[in-house]
XYZ file of C-alpha atoms in Angstrom:
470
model
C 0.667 73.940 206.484
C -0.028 75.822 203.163
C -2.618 78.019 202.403
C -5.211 78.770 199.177
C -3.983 81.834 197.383
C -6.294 84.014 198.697
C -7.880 88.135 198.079
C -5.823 89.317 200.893
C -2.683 87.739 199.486
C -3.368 89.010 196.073
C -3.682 92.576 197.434
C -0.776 92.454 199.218
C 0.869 91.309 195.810
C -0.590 94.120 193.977
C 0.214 97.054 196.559
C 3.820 96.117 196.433
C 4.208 95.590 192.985
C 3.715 96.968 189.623
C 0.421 96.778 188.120
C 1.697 94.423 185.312
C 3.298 91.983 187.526
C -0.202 89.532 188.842
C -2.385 88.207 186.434
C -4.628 85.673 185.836
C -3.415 82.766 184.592
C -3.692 81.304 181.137
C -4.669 77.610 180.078
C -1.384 76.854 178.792
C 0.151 77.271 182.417
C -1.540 74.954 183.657
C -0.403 72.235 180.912
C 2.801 70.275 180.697
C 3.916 68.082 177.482
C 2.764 64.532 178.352
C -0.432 65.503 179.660
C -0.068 63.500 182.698
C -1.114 66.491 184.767
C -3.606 69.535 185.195
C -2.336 72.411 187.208
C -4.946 74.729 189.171
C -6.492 77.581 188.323
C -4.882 80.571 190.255
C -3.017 83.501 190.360
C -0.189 84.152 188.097
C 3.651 86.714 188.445
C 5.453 87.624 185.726
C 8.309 89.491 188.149
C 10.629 91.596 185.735
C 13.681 92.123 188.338
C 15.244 89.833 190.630
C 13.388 92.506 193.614
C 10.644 91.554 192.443
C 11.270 87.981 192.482
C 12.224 88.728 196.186
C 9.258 90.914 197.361
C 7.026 88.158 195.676
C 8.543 85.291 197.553
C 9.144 87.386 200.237
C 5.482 87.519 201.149
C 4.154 84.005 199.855
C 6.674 82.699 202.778
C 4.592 85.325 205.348
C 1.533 84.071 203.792
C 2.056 80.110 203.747
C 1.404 80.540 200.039
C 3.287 77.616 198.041
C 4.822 79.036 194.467
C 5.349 77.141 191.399
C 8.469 78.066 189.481
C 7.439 78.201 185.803
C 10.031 78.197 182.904
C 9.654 77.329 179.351
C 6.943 74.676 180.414
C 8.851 71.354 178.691
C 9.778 69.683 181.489
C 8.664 65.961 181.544
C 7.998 65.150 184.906
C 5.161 67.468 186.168
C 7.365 69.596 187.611
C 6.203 73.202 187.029
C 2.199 71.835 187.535
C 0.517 71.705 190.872
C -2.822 69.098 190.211
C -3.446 69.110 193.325
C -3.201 70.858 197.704
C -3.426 74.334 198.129
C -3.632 76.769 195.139
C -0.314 78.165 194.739
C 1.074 81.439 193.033
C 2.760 80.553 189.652
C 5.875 82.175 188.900
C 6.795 82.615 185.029
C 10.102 84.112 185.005
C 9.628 84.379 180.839
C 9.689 88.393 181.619
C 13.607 88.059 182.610
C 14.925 86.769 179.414
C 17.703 89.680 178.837
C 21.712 89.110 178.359
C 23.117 90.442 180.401
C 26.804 90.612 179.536
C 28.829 88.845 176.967
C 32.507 88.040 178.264
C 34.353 86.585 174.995
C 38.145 86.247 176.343
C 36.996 85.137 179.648
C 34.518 82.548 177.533
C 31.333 83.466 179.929
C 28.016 85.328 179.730
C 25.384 85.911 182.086
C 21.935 85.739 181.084
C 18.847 85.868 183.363
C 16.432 82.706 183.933
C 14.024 83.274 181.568
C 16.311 83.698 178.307
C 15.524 81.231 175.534
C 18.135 78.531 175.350
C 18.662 78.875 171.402
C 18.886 82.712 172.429
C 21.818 81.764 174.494
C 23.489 79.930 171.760
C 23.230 82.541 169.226
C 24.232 84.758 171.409
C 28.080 82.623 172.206
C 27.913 82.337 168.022
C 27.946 85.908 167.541
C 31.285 86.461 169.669
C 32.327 83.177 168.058
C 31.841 80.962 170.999
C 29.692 77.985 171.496
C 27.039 77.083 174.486
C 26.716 73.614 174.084
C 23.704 72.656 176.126
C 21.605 71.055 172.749
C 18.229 69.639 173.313
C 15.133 68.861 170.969
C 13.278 71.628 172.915
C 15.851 74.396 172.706
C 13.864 76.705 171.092
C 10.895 77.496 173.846
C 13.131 75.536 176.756
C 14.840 78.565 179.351
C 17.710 78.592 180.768
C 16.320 78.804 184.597
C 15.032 75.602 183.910
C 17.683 73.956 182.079
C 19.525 74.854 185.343
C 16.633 74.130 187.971
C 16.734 70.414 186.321
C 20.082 70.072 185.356
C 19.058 69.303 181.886
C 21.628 66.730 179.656
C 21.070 66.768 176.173
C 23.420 65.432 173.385
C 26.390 67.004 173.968
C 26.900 65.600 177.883
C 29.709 63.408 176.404
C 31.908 66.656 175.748
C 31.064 69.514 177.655
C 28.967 67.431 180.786
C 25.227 68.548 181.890
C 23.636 71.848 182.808
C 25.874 71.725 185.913
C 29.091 71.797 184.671
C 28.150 74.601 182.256
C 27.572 76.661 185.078
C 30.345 79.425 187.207
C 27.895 80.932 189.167
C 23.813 81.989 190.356
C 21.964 84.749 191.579
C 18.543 83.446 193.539
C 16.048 84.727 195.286
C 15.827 81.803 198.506
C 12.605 80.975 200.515
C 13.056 83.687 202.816
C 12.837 86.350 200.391
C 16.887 87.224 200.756
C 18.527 87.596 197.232
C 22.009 85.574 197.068
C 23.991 87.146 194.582
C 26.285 84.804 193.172
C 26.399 85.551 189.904
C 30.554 84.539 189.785
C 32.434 84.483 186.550
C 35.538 82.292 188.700
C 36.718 78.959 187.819
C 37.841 78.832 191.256
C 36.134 79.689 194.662
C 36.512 77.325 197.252
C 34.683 79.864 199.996
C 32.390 77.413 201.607
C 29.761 74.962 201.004
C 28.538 75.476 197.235
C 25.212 77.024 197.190
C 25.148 77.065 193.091
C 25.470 72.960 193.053
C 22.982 72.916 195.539
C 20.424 75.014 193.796
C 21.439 73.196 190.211
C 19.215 70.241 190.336
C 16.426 71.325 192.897
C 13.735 71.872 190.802
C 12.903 74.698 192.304
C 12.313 73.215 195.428
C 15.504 74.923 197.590
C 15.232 78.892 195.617
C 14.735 80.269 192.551
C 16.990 81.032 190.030
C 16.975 84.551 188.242
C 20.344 84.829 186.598
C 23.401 82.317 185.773
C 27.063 83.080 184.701
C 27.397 80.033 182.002
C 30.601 79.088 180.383
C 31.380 79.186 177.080
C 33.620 76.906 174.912
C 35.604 77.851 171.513
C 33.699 76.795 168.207
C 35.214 73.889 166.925
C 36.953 74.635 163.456
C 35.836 71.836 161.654
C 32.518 69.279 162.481
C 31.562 66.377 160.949
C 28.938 63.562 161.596
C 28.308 60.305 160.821
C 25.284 57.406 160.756
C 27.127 53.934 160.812
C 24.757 50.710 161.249
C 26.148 48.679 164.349
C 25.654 44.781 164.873
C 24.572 45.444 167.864
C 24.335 47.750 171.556
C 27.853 45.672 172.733
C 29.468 46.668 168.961
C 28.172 50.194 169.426
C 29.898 50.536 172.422
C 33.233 49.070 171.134
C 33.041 51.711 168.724
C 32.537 54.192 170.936
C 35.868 53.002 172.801
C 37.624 53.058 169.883
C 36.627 56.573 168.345
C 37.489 58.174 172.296
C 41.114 56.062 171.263
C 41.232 57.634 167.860
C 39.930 61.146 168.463
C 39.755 61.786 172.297
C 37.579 64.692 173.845
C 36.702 65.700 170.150
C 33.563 63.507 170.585
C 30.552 65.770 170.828
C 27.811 63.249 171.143
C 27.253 59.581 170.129
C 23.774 58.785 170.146
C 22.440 55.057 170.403
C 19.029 54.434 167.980
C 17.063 51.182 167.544
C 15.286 50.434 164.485
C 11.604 50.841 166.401
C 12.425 54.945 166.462
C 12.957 54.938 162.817
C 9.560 53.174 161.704
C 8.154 55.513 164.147
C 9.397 58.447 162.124
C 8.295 56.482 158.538
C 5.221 56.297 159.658
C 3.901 59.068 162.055
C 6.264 62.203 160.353
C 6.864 61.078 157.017
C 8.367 64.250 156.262
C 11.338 63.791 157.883
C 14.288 62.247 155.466
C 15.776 58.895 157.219
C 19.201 58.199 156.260
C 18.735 54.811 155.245
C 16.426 52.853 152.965
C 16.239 49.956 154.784
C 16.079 50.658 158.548
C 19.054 49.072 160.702
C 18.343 47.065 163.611
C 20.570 49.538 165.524
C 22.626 52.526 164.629
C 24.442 55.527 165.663
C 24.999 58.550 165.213
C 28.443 60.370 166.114
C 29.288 63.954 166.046
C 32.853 64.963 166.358
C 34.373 68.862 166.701
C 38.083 69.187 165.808
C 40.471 72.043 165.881
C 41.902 73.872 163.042
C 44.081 72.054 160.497
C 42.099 68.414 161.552
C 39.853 66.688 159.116
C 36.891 65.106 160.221
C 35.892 63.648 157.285
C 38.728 61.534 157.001
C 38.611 60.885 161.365
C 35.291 59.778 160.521
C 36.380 57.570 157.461
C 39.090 56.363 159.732
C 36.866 55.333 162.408
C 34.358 53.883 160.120
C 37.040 51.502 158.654
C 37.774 50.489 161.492
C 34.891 49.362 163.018
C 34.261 47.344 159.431
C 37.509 45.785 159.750
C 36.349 44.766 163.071
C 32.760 43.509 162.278
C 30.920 46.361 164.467
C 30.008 48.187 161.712
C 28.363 46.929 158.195
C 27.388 50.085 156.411
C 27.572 54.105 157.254
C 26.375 57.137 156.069
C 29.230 60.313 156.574
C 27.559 63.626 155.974
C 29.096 65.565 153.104
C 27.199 69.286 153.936
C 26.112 71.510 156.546
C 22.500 70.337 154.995
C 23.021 66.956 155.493
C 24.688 66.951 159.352
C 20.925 68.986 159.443
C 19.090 66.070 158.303
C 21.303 63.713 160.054
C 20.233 65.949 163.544
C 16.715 66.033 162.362
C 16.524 62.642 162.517
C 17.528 62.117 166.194
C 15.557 65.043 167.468
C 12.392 64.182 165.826
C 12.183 60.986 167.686
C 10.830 62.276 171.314
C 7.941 63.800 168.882
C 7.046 60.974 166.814
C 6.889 58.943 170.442
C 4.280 61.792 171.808
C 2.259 60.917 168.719
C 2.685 56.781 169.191
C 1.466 57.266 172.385
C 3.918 55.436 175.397
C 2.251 52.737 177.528
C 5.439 53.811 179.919
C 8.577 55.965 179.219
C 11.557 55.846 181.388
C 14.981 58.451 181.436
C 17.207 55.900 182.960
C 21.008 55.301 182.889
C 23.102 52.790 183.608
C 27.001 52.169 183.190
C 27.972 51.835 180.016
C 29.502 48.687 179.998
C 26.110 47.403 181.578
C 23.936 48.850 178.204
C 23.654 45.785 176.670
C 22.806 43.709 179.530
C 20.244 45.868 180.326
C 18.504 46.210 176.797
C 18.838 42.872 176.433
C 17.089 41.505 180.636
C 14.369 44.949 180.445
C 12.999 43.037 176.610
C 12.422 40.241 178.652
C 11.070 41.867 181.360
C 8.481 43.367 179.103
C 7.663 40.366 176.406
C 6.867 38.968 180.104
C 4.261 41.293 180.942
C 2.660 40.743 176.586
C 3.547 42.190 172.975
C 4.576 45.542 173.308
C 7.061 47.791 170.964
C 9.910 49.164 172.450
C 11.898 52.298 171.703
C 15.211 52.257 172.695
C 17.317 55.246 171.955
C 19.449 57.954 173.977
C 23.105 59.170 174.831
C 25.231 56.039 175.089
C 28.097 58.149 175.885
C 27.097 58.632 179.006
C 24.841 55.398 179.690
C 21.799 57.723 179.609
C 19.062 55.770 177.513
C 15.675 56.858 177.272
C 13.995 53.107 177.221
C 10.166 53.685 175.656
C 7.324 50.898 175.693
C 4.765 51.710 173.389
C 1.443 49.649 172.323
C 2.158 46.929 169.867
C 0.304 47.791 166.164
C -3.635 48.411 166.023
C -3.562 49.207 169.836
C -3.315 51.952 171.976
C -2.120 53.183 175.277
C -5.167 53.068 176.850
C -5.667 49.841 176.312
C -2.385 48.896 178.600
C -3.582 50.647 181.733
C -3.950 47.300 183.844
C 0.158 47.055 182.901
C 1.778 50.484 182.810
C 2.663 50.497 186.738
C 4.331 46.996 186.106
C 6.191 48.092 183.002
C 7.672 51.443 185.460
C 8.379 48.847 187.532
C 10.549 46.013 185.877
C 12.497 48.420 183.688
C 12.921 50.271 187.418
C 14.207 47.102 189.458
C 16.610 46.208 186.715
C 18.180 49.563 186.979
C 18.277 49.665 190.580
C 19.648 46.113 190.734
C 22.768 47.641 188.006
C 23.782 50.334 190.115
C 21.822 52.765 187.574
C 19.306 55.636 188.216
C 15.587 56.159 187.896
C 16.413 59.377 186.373
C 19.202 60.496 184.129
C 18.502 63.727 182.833
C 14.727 64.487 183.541
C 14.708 64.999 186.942
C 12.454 63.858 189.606
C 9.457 66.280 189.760
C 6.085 65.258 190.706
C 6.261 61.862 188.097
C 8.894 60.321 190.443
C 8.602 61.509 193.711
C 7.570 57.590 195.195
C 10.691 55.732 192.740
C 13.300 58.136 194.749
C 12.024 57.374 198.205
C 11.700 53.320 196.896
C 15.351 53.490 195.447
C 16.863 56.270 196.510
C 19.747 55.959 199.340
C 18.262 56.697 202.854
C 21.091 58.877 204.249
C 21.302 60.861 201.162
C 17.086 61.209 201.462
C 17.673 62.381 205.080
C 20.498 64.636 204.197
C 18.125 66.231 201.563
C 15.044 66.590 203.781
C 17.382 68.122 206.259
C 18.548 70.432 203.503
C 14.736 71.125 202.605
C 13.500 72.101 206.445
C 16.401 74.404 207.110
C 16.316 76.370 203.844
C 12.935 76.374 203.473
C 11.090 75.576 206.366
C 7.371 77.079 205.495
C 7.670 74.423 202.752
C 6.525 77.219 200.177
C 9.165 76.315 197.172
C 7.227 73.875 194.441
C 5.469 72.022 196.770
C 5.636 68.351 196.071
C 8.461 68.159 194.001
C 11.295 65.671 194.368
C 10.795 65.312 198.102
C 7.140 63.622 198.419
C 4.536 66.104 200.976
């Protein structure tokens, strides 16, 4: 059973700690991007050292005191809010942000939870190495909670999620006890693996302070592409034949529907569209390719022959660094211009690829069922991860949908589940989705991971209510 955050706890905080470390919490803690939920007011740490990370958690376990991992706040699934239960401690690790070391012929660096994710990446660039975790909230997103979610982003195709960007952890656990795990090895095979375990959690099993992340070589030469597809089935017969053509050069190949480009005309007009008529469907492929390789012309290539083929009927290959800009600006400004739409229901779902058009094509129906809506189709085809949006049709708004928004979460859910696909691809489970993983999740994996829960952290004190319902 958890307790309030009380006096006493807070002057045990403050006796062990430096002065600077508890505070009162600010409104913008308590806020998270789709304004689903309200956090608490309460008490607030802003721990500098991984010892203080421990001596914090160390006596919030004594206490019963729950604690709230907080990173860059842009998770999408309530994760790093508590609305409701005991007032817990929040814990902003935005105070451990440094880099720590740089390891260029090894292709690693270590950074602590709190550093900036576009810090990261500038920091590979200036050794001449790429981190290629890329996602529309790069710049405030931290790497603790990139990690803690096991965050996708565009360039999964390539270089995989979060998790496979990842050597090694140091944590503070429930107990208080620091693992140190920080490992720059490819290889360890001492045991059960403590980093995949913690990778994904949520914050729910520990909480990360530092990561050893891998690096990659920059690519010599990058090009990308908008081609107009006949359809999801054509788009992914392209994307067979450009992994036949050009292999693990791929970086990302991005599925859009026309409904995120009127979106973009018509909520953030200042963004350039590549197109003056907007395609029923399009895509848009990145590819990285070693020195003496062209992508311009592995582009043209592919391009000619998906016209040759009829999956393709126009294309768009960027001829600048300023236009592959404009060509990203595009894809990443389409999350925002949804938040200003306003979604009846929004769903991070995947299923396999060869299923994608079967499922765009049975979740329509499921929704024209249910009355005229828009939907916004878009996400990372190369890895069946789709981010399938249901917005109010024109001259309407969200709230007028409310009597339909848990029947929209739950057709577009069933179908998945009834494909063999998940509930959540990339956003992670949180406090949104704690009910669709005990409806679809698999019962001995549940058990395994409530099992998991009560032995590391028995007091329950780690984010309380997230991915494993109270």
């Amino acid at each position: 059973m958890l307790n309030d955050v009380s006096d006493d706890f807070e002057a045990a905080l403050r006796a062990a700690l430096p002065s600077d470390v508890i505070k009162e919490i600010e409104p913008r803690y308590l806020e998270e991007p789709r304004g689903r939920y309200a956090g608490q007011t309460t008490l607030m740490a802003v721990p500098q050292t991984v010892e203080q990370v421990a001596t914090i958690v160390r006596l919030a376990n004594q206490a019963g005191i729950g604690i709230v991992p907080y990173g860059g706040g842009t998770g999408l699934v309530g994760g790093q809010v508590a609305p409701n239960g005991p007032r817990p401690l929040i814990l902003s690790l935005e105070r451990m942000n440094a880099i720590r070391s740089v390891h260029p012929s090894e292709n690693v660096l270590v950074a602590e939870a709190g550093a900036i994710l576009a810090n990261i990446q500038t920091a590979a660039a200036d050794v001449d190495r790429l981190f290629p975790l890329s996602l529309a909230s790069e710049g405030t997103a931290q790497i603790g909670g990139n990690l803690a979610t096991n965050a996708g982003g565009v360039n999964v195709l390539r270089y995989g999620n979060t998790r496979d960007l990842c050597l090694g952890l140091e944590a503070v656990l429930p107990d208080g006890s620091i693992w140190n795990g920080l490992s720059r090895l490819r290889k360890d095979n001492t045991g059960y693996d403590l980093r995949n375990l913690l990778i994904g959690s949520e914050g729910s099993l520990g909480i990360i302070t530092a990561a050893s992340l891998k690096l990659s070589p920059r690519p010599a030469a990058e090009g990308t592409a908008f081609l107009v597809v006949e359809d999801p089935q054509a788009a992914i017969s392209l994307l067979a034949e450009a992994r036949s053509q050009l292999g693990d050069s791929i970086s990302a190949f991005e599925l859009i529907h026309r409904q995120g480009l009127e979106f973009l005309r018509d909520y953030l007009p200042s963004v350039r569209l590549p197109f003056e008529q907007d395609p029923e469907w399009c895509v848009l492929i990145e590819v990285g390719l070693a020195r003496g390789l062209d992508p311009q012309d592995a582009l043209e290539t592919l391009f000619e022959t998906g016209l040759e083929q009829g999956w393709v009927s126009d294309g768009l290959i960027a001829q600048s660094v300023g236009q592959r800009q404009e060509f990203w600006s595009v894809r990443e400004h389409i999350p925002e211009a949804n938040r200003l739409v306003g979604s009846v229901s929004s769903h991070d779902i995947s299923v396999p690829i060869s299923l994608v058009p079967e499922f765009i094509t049975r979740a329509g129906e499921v929704i024209s069922n249910l009355g005229p809506m828009l939907v916004n189709c878009f996400g990372h085809l190369g890895d069946g991860n789709l981010h399938y949006n249901v917005f109010p049709e024109t001259g309407k708004t969200r709230s007028d949908y409310l009597d339909v928004r848990d029947l929209v979460k739950v057709g577009v859910h069933d179908l998945v589940d009834e494909l063999g696909g998940s509930i959540s691809a990339e956003h992670g489970i949180g406090r949104l989705k704690t009910a669709d993983l005990e409806k679809y999740g698999d019962p001995a994996k549940l058990a395994a991971m409530r099992a998991i829960k009560a032995a590391l952290d028995p007091n329950g004190i780690m984010n309380p209510g997230v991915v494993l319902a109270l």
